[in-house]
Tab-separated table of N, CA, C and O and ligand atoms in Angstrom:
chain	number	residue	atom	x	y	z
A	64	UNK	N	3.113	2.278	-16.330
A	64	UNK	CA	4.141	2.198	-15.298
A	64	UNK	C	5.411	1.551	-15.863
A	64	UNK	O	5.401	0.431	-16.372
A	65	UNK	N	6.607	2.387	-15.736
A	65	UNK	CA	7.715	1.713	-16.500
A	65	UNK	C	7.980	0.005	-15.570
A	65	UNK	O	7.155	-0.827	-15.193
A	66	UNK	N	9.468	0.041	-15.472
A	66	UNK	CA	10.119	-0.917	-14.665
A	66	UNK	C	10.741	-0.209	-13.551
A	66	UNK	O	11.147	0.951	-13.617
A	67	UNK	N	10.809	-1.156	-12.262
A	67	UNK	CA	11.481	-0.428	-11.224
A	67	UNK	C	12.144	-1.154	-10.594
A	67	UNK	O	13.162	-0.591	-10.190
A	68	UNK	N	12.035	-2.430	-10.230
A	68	UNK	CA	13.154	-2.861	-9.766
A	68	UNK	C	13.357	-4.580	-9.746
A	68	UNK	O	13.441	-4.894	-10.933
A	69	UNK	N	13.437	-5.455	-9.145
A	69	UNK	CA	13.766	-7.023	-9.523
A	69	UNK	C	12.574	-7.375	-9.421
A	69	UNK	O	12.277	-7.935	-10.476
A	70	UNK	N	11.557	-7.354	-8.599
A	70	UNK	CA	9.786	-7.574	-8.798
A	70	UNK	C	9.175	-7.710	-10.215
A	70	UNK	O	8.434	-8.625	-10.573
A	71	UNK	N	9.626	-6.587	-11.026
A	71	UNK	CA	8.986	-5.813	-11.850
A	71	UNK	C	9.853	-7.008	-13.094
A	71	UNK	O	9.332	-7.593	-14.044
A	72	UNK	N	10.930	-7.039	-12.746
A	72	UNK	CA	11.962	-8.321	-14.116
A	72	UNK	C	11.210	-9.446	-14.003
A	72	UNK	O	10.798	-10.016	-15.012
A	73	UNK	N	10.893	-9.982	-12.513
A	73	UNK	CA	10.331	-11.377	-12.087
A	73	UNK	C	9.280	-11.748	-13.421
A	73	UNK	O	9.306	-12.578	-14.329
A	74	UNK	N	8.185	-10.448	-12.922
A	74	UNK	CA	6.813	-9.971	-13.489
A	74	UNK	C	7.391	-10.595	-14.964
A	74	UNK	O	7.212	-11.783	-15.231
A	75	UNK	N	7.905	-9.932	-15.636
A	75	UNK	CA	8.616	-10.126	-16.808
A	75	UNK	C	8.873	-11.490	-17.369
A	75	UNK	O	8.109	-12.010	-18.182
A	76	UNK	N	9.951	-12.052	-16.927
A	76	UNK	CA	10.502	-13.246	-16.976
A	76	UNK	C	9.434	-14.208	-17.025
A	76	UNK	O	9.139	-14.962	-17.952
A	77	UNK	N	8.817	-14.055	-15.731
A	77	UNK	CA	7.495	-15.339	-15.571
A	77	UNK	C	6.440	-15.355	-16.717
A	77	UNK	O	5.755	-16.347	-16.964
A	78	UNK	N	6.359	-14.126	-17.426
A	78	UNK	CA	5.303	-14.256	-18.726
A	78	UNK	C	5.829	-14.517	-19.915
A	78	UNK	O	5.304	-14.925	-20.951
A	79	UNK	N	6.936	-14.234	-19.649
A	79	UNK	CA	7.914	-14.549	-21.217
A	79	UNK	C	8.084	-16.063	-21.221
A	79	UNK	O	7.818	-16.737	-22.216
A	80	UNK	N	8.518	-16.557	-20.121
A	80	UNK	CA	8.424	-17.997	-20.022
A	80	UNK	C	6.937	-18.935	-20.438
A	80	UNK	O	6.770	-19.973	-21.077
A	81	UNK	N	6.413	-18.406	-20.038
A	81	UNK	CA	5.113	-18.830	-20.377
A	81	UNK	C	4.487	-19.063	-21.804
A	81	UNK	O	3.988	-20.013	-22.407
A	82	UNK	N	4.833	-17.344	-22.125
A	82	UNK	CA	4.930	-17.600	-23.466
A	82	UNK	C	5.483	-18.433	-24.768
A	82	UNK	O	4.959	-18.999	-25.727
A	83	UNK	N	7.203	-18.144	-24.159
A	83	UNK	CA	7.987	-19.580	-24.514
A	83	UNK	C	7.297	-20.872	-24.224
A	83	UNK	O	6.915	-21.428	-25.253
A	84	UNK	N	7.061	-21.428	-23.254
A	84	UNK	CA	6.246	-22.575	-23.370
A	84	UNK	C	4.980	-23.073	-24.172
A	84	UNK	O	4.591	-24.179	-24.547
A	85	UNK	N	4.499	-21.767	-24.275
A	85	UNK	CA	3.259	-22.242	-25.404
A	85	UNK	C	3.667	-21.847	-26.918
A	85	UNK	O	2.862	-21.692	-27.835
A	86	UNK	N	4.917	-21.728	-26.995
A	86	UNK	CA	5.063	-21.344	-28.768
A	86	UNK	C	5.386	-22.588	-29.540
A	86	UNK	O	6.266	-23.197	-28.931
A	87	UNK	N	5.063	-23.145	-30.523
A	87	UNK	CA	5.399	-24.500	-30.804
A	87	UNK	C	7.007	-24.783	-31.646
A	87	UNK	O	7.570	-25.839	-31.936
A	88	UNK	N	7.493	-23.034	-31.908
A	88	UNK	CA	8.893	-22.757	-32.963
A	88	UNK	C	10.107	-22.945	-31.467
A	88	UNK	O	11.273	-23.336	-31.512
A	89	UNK	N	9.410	-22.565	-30.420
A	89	UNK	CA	11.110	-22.252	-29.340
A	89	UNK	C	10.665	-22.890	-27.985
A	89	UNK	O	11.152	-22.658	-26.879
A	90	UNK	N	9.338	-23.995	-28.384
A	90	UNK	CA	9.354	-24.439	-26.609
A	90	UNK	C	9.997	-25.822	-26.302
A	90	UNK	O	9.951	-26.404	-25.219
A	91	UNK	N	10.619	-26.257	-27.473
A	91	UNK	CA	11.417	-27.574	-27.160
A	91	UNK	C	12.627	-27.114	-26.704
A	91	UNK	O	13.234	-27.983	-26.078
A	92	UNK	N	13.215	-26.031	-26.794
A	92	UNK	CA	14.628	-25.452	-26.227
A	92	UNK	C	14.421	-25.164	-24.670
A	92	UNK	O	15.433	-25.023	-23.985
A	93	UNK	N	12.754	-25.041	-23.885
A	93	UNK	CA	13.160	-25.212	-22.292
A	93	UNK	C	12.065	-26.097	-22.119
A	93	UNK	O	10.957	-25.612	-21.890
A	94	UNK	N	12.220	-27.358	-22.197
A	94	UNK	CA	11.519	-28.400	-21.484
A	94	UNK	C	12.176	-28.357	-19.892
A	94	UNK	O	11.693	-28.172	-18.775
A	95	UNK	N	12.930	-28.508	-20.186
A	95	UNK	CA	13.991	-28.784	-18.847
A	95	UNK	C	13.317	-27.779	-17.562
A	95	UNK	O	13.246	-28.037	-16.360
A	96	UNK	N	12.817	-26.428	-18.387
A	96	UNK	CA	12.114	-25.358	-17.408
A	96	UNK	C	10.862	-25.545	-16.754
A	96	UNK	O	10.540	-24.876	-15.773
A	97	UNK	N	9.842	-26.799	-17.468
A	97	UNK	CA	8.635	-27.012	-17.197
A	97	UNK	C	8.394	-27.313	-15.424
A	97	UNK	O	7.400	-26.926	-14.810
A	98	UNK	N	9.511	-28.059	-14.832
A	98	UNK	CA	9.839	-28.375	-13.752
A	98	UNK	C	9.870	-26.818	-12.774
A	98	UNK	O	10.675	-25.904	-12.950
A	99	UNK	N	8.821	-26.851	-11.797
A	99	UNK	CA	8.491	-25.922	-10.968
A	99	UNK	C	10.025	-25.285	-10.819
A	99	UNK	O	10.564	-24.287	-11.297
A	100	UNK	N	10.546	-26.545	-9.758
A	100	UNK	CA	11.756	-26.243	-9.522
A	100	UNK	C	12.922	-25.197	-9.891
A	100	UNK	O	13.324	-24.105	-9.490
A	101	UNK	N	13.293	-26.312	-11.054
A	101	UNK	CA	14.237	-25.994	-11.886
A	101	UNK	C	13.733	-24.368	-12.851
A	101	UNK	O	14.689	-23.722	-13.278
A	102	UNK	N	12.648	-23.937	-13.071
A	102	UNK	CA	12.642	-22.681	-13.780
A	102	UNK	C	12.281	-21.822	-12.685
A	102	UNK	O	12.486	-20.662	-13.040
A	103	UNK	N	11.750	-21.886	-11.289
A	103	UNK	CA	12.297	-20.544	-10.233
A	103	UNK	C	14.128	-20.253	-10.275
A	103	UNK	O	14.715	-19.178	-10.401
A	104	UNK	N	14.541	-21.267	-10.160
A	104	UNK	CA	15.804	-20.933	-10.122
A	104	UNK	C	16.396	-20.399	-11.501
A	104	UNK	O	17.177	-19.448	-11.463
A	105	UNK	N	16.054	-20.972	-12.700
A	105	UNK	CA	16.673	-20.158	-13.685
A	105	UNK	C	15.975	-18.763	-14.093
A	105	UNK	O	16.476	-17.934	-14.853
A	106	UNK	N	14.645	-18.649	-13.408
A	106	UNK	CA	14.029	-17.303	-13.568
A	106	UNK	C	14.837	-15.766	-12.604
A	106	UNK	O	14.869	-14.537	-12.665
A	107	UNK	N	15.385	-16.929	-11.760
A	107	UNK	CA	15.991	-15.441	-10.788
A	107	UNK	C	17.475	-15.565	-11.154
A	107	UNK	O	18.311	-14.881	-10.564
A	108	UNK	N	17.864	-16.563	-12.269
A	108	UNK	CA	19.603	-16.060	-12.708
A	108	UNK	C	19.032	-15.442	-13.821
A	108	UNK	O	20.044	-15.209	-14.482
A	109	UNK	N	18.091	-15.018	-14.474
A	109	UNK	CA	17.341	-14.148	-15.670
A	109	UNK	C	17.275	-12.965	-14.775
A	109	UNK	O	17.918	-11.930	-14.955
A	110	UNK	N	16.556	-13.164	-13.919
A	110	UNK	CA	16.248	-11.545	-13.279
A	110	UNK	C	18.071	-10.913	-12.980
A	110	UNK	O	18.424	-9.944	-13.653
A	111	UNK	N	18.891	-11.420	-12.162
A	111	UNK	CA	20.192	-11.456	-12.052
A	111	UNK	C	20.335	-10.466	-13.153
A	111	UNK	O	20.354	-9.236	-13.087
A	112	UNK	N	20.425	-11.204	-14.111
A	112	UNK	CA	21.182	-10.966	-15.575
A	112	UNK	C	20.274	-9.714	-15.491
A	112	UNK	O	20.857	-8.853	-14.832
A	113	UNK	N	18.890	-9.242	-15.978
A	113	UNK	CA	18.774	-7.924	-16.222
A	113	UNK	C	18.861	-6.990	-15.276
A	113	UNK	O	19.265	-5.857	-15.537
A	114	UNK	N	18.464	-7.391	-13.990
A	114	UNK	CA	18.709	-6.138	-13.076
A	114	UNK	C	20.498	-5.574	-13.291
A	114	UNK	O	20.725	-4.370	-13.169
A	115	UNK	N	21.438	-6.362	-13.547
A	115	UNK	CA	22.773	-6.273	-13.759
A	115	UNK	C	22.504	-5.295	-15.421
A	115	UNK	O	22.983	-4.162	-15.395
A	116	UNK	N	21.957	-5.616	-16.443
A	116	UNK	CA	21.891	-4.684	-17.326
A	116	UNK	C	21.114	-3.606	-17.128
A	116	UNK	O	21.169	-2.738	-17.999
A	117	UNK	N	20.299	-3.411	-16.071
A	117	UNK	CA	19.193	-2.418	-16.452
A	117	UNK	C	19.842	-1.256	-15.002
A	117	UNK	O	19.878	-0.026	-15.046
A	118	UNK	N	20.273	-2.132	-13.857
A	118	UNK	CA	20.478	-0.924	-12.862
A	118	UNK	C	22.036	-1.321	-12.228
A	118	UNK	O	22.648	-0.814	-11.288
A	119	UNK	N	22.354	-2.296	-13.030
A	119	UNK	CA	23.983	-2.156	-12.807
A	119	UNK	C	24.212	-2.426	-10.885
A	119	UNK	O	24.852	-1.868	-9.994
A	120	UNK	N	23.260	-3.612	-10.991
A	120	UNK	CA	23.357	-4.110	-9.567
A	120	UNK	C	24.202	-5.266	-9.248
A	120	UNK	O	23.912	-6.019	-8.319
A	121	UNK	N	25.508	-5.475	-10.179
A	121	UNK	CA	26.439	-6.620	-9.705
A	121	UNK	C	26.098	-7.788	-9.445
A	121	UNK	O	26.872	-8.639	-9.005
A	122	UNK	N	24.689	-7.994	-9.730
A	122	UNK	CA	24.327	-9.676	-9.506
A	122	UNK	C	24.401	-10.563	-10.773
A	122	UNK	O	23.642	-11.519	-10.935
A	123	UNK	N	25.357	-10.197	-11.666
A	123	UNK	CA	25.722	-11.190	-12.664
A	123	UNK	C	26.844	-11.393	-13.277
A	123	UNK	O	26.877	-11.361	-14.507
A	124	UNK	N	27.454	-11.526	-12.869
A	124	UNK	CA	29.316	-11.877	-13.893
A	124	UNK	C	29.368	-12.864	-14.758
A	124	UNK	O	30.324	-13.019	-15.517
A	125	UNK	N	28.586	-13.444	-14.733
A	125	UNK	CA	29.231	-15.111	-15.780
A	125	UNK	C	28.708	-14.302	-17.814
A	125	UNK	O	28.091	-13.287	-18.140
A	126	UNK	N	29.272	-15.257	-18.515
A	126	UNK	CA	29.857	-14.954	-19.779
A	126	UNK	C	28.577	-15.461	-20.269
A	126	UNK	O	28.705	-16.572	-20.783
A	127	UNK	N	26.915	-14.828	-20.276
A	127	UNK	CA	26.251	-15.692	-20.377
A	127	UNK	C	25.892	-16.138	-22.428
A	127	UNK	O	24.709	-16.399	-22.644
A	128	UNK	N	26.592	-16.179	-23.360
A	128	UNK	CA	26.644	-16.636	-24.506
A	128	UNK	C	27.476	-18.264	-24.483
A	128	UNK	O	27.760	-18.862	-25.521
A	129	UNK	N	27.775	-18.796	-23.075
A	129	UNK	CA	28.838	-19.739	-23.048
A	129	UNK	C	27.262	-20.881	-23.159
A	129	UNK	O	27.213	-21.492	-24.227
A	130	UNK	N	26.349	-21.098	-22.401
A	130	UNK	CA	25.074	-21.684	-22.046
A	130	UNK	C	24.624	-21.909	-23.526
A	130	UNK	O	24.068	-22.963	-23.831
A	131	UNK	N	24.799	-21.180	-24.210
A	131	UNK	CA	23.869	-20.986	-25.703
A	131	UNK	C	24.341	-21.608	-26.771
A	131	UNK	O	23.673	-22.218	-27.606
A	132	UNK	N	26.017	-21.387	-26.742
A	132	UNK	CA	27.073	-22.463	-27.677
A	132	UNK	C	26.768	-23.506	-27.454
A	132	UNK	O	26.905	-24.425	-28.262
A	133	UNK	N	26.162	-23.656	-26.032
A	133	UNK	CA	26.505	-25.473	-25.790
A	133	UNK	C	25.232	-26.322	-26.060
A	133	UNK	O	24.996	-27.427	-26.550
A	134	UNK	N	24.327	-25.023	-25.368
A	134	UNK	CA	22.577	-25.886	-26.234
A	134	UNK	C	22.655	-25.992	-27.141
A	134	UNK	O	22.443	-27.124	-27.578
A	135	UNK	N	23.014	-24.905	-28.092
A	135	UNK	CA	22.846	-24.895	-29.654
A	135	UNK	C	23.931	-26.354	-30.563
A	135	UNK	O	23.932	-26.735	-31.734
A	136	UNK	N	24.609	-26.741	-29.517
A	136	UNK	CA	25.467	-28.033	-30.222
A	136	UNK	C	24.539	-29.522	-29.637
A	136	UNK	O	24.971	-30.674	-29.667
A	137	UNK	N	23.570	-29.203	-29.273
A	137	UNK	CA	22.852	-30.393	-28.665
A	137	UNK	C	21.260	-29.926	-29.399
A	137	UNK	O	20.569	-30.904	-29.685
A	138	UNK	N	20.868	-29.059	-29.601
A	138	UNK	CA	19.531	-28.551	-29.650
A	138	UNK	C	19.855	-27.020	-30.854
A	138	UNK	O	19.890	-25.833	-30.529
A	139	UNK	N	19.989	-27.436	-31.812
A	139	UNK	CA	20.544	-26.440	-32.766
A	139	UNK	C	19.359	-25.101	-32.736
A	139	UNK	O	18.142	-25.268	-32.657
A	140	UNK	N	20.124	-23.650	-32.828
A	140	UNK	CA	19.298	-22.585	-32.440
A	140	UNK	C	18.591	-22.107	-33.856
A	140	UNK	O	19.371	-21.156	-33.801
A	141	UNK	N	18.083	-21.946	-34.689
A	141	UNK	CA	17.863	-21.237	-35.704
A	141	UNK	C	17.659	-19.229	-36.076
A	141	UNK	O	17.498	-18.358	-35.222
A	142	UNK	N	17.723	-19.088	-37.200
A	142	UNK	CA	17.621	-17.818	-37.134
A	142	UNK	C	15.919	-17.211	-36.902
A	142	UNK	O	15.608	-16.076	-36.542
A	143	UNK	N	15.191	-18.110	-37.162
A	143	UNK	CA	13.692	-18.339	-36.637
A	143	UNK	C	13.130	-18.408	-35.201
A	143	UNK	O	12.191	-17.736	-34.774
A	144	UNK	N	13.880	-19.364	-34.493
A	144	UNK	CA	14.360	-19.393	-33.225
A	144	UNK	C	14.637	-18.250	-32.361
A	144	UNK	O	14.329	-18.303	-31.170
A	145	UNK	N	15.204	-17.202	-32.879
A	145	UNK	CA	15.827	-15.870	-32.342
A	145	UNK	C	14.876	-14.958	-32.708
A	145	UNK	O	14.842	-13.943	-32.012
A	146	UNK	N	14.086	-15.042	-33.619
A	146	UNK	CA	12.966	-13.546	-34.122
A	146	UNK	C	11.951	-14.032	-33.120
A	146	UNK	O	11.228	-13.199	-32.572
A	147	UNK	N	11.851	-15.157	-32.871
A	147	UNK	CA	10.374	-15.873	-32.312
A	147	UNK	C	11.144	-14.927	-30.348
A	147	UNK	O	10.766	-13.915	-29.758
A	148	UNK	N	12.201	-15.895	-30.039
A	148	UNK	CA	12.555	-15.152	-28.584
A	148	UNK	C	12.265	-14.006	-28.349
A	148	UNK	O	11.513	-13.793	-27.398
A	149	UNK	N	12.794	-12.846	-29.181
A	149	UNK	CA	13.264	-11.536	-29.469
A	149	UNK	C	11.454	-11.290	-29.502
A	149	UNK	O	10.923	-10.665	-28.584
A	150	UNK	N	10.792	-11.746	-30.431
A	150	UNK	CA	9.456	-10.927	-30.503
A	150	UNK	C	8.349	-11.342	-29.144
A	150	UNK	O	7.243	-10.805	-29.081
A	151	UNK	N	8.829	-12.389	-28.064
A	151	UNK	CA	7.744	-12.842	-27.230
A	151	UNK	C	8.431	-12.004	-26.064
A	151	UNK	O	7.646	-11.389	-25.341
A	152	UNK	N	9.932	-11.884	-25.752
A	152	UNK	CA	10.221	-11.096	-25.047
A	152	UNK	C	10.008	-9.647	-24.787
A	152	UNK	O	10.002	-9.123	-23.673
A	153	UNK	N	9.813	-8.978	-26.080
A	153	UNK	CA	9.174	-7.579	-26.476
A	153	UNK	C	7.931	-7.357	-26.170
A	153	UNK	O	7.573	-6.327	-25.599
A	154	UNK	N	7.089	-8.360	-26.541
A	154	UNK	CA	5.624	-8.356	-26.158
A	154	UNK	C	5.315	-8.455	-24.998
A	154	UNK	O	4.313	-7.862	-24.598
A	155	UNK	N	6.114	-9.257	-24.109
A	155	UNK	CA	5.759	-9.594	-22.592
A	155	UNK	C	6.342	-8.477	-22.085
A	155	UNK	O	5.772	-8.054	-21.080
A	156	UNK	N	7.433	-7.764	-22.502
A	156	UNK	CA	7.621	-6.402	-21.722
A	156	UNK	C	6.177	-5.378	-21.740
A	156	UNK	O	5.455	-4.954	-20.838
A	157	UNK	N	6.164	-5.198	-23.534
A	157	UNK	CA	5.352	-3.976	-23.307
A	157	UNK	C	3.846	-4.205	-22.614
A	157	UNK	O	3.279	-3.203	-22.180
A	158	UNK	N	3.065	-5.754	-22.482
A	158	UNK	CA	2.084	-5.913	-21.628
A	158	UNK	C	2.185	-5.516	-20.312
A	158	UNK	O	1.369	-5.616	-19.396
A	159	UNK	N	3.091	-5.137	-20.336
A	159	UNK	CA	3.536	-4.891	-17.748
A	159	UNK	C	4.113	-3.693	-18.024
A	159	UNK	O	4.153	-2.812	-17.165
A	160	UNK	N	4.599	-3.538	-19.189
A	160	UNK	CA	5.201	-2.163	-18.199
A	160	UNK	C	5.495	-0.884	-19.480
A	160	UNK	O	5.699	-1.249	-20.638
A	161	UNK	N	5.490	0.010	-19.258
A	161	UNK	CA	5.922	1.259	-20.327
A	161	UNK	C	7.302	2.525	-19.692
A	161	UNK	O	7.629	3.016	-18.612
A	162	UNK	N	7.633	2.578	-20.760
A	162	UNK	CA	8.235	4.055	-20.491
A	162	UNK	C	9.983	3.935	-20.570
A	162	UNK	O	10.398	2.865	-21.017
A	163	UNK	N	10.856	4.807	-20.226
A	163	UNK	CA	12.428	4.329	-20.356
A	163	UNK	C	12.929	2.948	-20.161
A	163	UNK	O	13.498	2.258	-21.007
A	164	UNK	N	12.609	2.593	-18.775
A	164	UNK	CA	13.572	1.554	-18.785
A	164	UNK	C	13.142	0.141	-19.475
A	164	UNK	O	13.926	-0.807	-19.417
A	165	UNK	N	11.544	-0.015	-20.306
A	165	UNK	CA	11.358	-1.059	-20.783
A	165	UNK	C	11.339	-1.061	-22.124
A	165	UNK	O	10.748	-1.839	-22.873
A	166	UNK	N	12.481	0.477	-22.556
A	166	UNK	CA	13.215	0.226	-23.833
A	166	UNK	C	13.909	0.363	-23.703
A	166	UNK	O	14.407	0.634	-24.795
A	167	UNK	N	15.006	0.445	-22.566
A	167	UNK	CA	16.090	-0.060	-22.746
A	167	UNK	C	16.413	-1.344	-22.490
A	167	UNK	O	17.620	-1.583	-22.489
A	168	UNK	N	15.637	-2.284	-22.260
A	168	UNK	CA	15.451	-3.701	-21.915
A	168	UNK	C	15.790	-4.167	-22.776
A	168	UNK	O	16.843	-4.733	-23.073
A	169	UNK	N	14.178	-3.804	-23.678
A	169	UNK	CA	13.964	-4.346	-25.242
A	169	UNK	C	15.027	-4.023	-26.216
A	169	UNK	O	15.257	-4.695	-27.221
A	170	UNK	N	15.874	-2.601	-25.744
A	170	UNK	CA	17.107	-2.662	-26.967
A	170	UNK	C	18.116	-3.447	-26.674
A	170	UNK	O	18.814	-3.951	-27.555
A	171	UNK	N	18.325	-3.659	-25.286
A	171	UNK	CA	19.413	-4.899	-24.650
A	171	UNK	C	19.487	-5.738	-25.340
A	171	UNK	O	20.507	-5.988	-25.983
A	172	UNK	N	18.215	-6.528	-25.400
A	172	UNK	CA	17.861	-7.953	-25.507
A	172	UNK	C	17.956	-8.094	-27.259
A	172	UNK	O	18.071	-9.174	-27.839
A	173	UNK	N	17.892	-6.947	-27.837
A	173	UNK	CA	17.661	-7.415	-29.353
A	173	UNK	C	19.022	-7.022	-29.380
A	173	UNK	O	19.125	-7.634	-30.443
A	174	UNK	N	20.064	-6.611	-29.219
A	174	UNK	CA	21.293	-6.314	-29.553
A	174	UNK	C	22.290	-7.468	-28.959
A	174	UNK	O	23.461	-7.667	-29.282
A	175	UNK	N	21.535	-8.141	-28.042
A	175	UNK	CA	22.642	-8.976	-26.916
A	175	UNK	C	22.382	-10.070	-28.271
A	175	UNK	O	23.297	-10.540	-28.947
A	176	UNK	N	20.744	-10.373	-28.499
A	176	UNK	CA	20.310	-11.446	-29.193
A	176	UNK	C	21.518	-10.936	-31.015
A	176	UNK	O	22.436	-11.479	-31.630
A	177	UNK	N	20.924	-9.986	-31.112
A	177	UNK	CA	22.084	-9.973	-32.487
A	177	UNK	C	23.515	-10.567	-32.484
A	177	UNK	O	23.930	-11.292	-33.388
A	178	UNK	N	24.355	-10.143	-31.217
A	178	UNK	CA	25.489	-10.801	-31.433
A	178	UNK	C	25.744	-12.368	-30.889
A	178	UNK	O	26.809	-12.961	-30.715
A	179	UNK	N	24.389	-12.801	-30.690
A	179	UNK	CA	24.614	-14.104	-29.992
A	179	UNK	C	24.572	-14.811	-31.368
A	179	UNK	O	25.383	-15.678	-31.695
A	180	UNK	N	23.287	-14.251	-32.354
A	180	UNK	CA	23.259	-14.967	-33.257
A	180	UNK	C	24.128	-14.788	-34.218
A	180	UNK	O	24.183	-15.650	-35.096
A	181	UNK	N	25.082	-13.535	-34.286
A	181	UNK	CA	26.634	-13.537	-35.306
A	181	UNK	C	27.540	-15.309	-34.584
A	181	UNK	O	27.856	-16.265	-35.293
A	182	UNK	N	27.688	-15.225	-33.404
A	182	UNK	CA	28.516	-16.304	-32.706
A	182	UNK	C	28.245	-17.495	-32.658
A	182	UNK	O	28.988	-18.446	-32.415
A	183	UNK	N	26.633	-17.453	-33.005
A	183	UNK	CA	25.551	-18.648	-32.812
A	183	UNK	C	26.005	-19.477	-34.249
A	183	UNK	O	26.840	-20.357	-34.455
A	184	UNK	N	25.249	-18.911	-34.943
A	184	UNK	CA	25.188	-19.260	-36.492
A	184	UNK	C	26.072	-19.141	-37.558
A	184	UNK	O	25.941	-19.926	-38.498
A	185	UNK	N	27.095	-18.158	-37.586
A	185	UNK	CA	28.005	-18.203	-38.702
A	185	UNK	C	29.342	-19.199	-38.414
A	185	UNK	O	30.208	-19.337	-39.278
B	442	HEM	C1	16.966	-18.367	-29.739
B	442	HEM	C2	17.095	-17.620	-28.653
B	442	HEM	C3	17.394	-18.187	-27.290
B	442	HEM	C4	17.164	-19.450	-26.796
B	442	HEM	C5	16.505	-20.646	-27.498
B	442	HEM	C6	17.675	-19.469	-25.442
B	442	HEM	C7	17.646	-20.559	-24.603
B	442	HEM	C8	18.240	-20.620	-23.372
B	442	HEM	C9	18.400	-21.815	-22.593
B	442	HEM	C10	17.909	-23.211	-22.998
B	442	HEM	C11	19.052	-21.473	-21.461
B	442	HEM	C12	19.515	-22.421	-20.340
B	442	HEM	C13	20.929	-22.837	-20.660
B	442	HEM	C14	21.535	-23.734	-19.595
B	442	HEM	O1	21.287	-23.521	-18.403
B	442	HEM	O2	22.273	-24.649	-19.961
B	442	HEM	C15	19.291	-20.060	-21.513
B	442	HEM	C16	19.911	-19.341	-20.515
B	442	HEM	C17	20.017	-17.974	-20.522
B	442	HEM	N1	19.639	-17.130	-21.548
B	442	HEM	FE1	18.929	-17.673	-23.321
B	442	HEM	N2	18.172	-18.240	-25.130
B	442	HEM	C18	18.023	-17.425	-26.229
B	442	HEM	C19	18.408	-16.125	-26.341
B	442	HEM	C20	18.843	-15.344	-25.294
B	442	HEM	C21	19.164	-13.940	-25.376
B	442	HEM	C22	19.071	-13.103	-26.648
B	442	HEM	C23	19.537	-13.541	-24.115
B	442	HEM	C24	19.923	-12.185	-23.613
B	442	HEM	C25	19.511	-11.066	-24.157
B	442	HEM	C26	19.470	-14.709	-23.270
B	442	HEM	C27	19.764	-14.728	-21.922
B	442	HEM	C28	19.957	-15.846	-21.171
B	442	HEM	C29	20.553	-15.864	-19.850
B	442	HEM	C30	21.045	-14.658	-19.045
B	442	HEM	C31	20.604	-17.192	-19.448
B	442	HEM	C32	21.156	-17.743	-18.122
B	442	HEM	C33	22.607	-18.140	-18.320
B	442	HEM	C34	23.221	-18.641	-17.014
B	442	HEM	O3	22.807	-19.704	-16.530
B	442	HEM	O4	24.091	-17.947	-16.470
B	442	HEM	N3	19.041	-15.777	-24.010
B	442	HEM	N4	18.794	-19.569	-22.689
């Protein structure tokens, strides 16, 4: 079953997070998320952000590489850091879901991630 609509990102998001939390290379970058709270709310400005890339539903305007400059000057990002994101995010897609739109996700996310890390790191 591909992807279909903000349910289906939730689905997404909530395992990738998870995953992030148990990796020992990228889970000091969301402690802050461990808090029930605080990661529903940043899970549905994530969903935001892809339903806005995937079906062009206007629920995201902000510049989101501005968040990443500023961790990365407090909590430095590595180029290790980014293969580890990039490969748990890929994996947690293709466990839920198959077919068009959860490669065009996965090409989003590795292309958004490429130029974050040109801006990030050099
Ligand atoms: C090494 C890789 C990455 C790390 C460690 C990382 C970490 C984080 C952290 C800690 C935040 C919260 C920032 C804050 O609220 O101050 C955040 C927000 C976010 N990240 Fe990442 N990120 C990574 C890569 C990416 C990539 C490649 C994308 C997109 C394809 C992405 C999309 C987002 C979005 C949409 C937000 C929400 C920004 C907002 O609040 O408007 N991240 N990320």
């Amino acid at each position: 079953m591909d992807i279909e609509n903000r349910e289906d990102l939730y689905k997404i998001v909530q395992l990738f997070y998870q995953k992030l939390f148990d990796d020992d290379e990228v889970k000091h970058f969301f402690v802050e998320f461990l808090e029930p709270e605080n990661l529903e709310k940043h899970l549905n400005i994530l969903v935001d952000f892809w339903d806005n890339v995937l079906f062009h539903s206007g629920t995201y305007a902000k510049n989101a590489m501005q968040p990443h400059i500023e961790k990365h000057k407090k909590t430095p990002f590595k180029k290790k850091s980014f293969e580890k994101w990039l490969l748990l995010f890929s994996s947690s897609v293709d466990e839920l879901f198959k077919g068009e739109n959860s490669e065009v996700l996965k090409n989003r996310a590795q292309s958004i991630a490429i130029v974050m890390q040109l801006k990030i790191l050099h």
